PDB file of C-alpha atoms in Angstrom:
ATOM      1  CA  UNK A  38       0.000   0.000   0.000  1.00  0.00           C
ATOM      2  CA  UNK A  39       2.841   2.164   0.895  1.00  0.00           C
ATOM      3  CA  UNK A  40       4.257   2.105  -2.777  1.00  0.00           C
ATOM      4  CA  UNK A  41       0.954   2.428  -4.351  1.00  0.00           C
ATOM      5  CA  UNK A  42       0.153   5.746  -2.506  1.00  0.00           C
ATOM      6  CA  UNK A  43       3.498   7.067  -3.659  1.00  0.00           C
ATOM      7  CA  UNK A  44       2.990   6.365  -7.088  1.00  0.00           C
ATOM      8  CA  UNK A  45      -0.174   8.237  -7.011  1.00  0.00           C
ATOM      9  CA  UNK A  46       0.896  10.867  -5.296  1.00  0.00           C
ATOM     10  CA  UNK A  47       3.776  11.342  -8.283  1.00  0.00           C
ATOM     11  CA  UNK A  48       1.047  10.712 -10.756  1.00  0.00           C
ATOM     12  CA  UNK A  49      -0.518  13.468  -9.369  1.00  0.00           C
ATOM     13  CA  UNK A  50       2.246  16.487  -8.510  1.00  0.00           C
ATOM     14  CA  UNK A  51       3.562  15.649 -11.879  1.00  0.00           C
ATOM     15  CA  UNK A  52       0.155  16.654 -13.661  1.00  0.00           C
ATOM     16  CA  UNK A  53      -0.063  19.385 -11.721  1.00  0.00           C
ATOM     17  CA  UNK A  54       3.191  20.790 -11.898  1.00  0.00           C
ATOM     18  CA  UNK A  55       3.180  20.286 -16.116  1.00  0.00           C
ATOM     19  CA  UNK A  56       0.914  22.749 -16.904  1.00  0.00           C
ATOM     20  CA  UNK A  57       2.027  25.155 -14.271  1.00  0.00           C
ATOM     21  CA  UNK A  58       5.778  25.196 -15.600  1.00  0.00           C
ATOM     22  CA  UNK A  59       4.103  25.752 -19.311  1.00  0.00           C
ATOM     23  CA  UNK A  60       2.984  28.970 -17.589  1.00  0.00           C
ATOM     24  CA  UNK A  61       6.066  30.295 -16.062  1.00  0.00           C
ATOM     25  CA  UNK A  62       7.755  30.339 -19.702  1.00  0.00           C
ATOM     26  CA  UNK A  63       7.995  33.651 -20.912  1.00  0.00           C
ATOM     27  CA  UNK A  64       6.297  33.476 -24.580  1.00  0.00           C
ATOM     28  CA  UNK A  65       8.577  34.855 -26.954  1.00  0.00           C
ATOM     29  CA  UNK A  66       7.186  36.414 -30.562  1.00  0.00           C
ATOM     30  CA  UNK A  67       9.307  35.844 -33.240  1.00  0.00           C
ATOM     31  CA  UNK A  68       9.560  38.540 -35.830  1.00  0.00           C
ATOM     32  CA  UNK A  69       8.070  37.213 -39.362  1.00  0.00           C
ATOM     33  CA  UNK A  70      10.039  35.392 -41.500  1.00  0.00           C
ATOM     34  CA  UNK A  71      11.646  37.534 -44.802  1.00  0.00           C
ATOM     35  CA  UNK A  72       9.721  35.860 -47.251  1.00  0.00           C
ATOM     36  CA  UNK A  73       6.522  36.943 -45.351  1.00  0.00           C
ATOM     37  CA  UNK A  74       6.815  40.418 -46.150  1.00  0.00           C
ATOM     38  CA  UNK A  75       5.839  42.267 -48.697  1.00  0.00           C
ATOM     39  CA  UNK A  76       8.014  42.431 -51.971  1.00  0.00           C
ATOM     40  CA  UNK A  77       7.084  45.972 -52.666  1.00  0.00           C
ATOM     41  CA  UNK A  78       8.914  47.083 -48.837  1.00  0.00           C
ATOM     42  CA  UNK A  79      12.626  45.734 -50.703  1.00  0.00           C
ATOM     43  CA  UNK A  80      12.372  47.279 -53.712  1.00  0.00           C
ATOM     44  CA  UNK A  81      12.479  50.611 -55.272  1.00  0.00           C
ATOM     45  CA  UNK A  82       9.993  52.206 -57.559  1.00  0.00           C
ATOM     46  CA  UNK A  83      11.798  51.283 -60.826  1.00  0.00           C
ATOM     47  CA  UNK A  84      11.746  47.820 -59.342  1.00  0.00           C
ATOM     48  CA  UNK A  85       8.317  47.864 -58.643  1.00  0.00           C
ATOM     49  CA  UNK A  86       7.374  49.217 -61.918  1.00  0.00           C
ATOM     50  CA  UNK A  87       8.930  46.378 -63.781  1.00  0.00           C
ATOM     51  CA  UNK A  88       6.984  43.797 -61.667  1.00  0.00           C
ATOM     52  CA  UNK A  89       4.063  45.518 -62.583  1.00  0.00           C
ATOM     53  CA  UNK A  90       5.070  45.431 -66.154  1.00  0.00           C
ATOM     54  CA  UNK A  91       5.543  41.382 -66.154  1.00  0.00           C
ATOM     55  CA  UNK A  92       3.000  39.009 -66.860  1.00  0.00           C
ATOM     56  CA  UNK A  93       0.590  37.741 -64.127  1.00  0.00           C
ATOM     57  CA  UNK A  94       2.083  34.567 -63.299  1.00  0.00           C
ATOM     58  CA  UNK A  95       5.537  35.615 -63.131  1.00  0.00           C
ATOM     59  CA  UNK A  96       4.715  38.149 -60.698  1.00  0.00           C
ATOM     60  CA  UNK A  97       3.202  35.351 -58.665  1.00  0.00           C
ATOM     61  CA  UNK A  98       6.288  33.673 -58.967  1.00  0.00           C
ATOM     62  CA  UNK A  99       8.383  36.053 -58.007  1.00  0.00           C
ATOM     63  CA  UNK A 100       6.739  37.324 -55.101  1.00  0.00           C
ATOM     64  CA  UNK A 101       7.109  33.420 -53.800  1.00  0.00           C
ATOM     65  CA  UNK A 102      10.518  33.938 -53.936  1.00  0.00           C
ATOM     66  CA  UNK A 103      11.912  34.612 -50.091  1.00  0.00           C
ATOM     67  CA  UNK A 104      13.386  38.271 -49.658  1.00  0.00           C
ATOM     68  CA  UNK A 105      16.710  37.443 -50.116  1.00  0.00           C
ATOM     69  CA  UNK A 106      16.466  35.717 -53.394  1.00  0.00           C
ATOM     70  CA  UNK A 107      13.965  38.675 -54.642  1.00  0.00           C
ATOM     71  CA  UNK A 108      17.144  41.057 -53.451  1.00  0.00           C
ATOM     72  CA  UNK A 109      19.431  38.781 -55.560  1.00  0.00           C
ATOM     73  CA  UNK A 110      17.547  38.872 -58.535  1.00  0.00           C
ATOM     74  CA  UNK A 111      18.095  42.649 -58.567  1.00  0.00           C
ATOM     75  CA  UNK A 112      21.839  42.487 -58.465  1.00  0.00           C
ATOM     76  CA  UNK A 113      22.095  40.349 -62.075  1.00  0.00           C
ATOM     77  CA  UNK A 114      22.575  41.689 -65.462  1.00  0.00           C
ATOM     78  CA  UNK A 115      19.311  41.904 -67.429  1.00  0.00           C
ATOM     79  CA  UNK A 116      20.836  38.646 -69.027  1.00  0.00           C
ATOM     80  CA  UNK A 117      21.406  36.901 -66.441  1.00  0.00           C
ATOM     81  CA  UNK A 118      17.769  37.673 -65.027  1.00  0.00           C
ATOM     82  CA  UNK A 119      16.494  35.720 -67.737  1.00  0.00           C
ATOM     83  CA  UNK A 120      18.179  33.397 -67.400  1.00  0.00           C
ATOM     84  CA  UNK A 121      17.558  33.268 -63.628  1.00  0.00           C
ATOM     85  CA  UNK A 122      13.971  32.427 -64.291  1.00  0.00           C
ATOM     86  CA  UNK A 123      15.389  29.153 -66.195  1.00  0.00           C
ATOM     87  CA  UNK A 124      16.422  27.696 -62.796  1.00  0.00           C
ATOM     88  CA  UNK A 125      14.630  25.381 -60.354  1.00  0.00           C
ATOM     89  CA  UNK A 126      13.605  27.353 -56.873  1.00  0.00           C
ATOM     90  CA  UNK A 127      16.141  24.673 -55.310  1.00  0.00           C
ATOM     91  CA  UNK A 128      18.821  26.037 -57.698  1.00  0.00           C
ATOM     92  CA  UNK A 129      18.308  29.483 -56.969  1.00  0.00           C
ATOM     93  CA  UNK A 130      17.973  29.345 -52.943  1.00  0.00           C
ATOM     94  CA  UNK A 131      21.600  27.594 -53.759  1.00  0.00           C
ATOM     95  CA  UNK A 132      22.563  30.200 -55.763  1.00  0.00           C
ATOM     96  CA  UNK A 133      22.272  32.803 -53.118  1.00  0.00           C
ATOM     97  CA  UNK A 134      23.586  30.834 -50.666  1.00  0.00           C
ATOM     98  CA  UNK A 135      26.566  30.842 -52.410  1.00  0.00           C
ATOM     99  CA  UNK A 136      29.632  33.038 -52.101  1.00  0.00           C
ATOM    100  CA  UNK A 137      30.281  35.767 -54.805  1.00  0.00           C
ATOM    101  CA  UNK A 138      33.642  33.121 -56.260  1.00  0.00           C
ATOM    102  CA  UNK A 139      30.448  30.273 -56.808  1.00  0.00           C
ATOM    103  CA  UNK A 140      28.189  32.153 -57.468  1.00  0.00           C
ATOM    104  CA  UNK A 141      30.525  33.419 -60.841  1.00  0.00           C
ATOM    105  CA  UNK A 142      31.773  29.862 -61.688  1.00  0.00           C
ATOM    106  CA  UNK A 143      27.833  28.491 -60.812  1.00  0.00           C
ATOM    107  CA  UNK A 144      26.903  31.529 -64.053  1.00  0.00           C
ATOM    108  CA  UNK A 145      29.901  30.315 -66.323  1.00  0.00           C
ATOM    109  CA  UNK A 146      28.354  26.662 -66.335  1.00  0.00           C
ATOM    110  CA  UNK A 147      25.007  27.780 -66.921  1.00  0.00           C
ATOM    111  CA  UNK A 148      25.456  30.020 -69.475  1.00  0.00           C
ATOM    112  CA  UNK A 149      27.943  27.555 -71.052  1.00  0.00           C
ATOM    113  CA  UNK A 150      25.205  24.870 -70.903  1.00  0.00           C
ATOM    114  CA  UNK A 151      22.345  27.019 -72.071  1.00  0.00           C
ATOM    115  CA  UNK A 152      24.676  28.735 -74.756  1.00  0.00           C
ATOM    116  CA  UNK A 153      25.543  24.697 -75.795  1.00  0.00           C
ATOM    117  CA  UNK A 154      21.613  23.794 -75.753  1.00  0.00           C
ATOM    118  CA  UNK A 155      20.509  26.651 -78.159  1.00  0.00           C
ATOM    119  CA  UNK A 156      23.311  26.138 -80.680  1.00  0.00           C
ATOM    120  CA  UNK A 157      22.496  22.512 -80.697  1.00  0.00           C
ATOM    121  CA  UNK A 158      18.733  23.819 -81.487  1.00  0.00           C
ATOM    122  CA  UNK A 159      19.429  26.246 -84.172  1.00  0.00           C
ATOM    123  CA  UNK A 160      21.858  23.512 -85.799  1.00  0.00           C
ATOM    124  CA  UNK A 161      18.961  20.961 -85.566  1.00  0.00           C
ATOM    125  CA  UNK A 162      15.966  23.510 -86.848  1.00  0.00           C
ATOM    126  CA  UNK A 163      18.164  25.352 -89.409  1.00  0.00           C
ATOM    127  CA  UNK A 164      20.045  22.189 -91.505  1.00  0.00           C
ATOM    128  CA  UNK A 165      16.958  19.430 -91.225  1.00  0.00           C
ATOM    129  CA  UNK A 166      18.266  16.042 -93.038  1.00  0.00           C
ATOM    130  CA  UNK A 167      16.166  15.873 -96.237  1.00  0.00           C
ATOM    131  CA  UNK A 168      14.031  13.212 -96.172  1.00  0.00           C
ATOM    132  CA  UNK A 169      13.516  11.242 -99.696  1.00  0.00           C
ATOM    133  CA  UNK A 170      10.347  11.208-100.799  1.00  0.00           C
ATOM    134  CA  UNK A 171       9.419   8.336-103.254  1.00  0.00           C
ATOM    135  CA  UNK A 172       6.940   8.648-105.387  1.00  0.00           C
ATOM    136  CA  UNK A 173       3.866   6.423-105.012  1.00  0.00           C
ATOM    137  CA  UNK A 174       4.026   5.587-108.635  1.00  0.00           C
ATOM    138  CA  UNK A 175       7.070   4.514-109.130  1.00  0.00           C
ATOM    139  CA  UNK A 176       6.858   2.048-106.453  1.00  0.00           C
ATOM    140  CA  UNK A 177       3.532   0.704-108.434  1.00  0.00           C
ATOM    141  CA  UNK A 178       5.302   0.122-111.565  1.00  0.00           C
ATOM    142  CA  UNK A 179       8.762  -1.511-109.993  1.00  0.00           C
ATOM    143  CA  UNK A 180       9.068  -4.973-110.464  1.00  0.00           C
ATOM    144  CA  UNK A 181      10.181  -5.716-106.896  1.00  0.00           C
ATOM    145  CA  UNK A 182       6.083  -4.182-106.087  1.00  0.00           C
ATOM    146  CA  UNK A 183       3.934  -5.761-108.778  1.00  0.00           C
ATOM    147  CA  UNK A 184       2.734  -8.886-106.834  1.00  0.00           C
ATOM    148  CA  UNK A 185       1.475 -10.561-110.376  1.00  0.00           C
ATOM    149  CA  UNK A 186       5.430 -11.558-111.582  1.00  0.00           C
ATOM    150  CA  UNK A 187       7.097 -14.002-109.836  1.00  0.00           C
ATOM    151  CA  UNK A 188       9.971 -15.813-109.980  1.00  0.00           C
TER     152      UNK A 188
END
């Protein structure tokens, strides 16, 4: 019996005294994340006025993007911006997380493979391989076709 009324007793403070350390915690508010606020509050008027200028669902997409990847955005070349929009959200969180030396040799092996990709697509569209057309007549009067001779 002894045991048993200890064990409750336990059972007891320690319901009890859960809740009332939950209490004593001081509650903390943690400022929003970046990506929560608004794009317009990092980015200039010329800024905005090119967002405004882009079509609806790239806006969208852009104003997904967290702050800091909206801030780096601003900081490429128009060319690179382009080709900015190429890459996977995964590769561009990367991207910023980079250092300014990868960052550089991360842009000379995508511009190298996108420069690679569009040659090899003007080569393919501008010299097609002609195809031979035979003409269905021709093939009626060979020999090898007419099913009436054989050997």
């Amino acid at each position: 019996m002894r045991k048993t009324f200890w064990y409750i007793l336990g059972g007891q403070l320690a319901t009890i005294s859960i809740p009332a350390l939950a209490q004593d915690t001081p509650e903390t508010t943690a400022p929003p994340p970046a990506d929560a606020q608004p794009a317009g509050a990092m980015m200039t008027p010329e800024q905005m006025a090119v967002v405004d200028d882009w079509p609806e669902e790239r806006q969208v997409q852009f104003r997904q993007w967290p702050g800091e990847v909206q801030e780096y955005y601003w900081t490429l070349v128009p060319e690179r911006q382009e080709l900015f929009w190429r890459l996977a959200d995964g590769d561009k969180l990367a991207m910023v997380a980079m250092d300014e030396a990868g960052r550089e040799a991360a842009w000379g092996q995508i511009e190298t493979q996108i420069g690679e990709a569009e040659s090899s697509e003007l080569a393919t569209d501008a010299d097609p391989d002609p195809v031979e057309e035979t003409d269905a007549i021709d093939e009626a009067h060979s020999e090898l076709s007419d099913p009436m001779k054989r050997s």
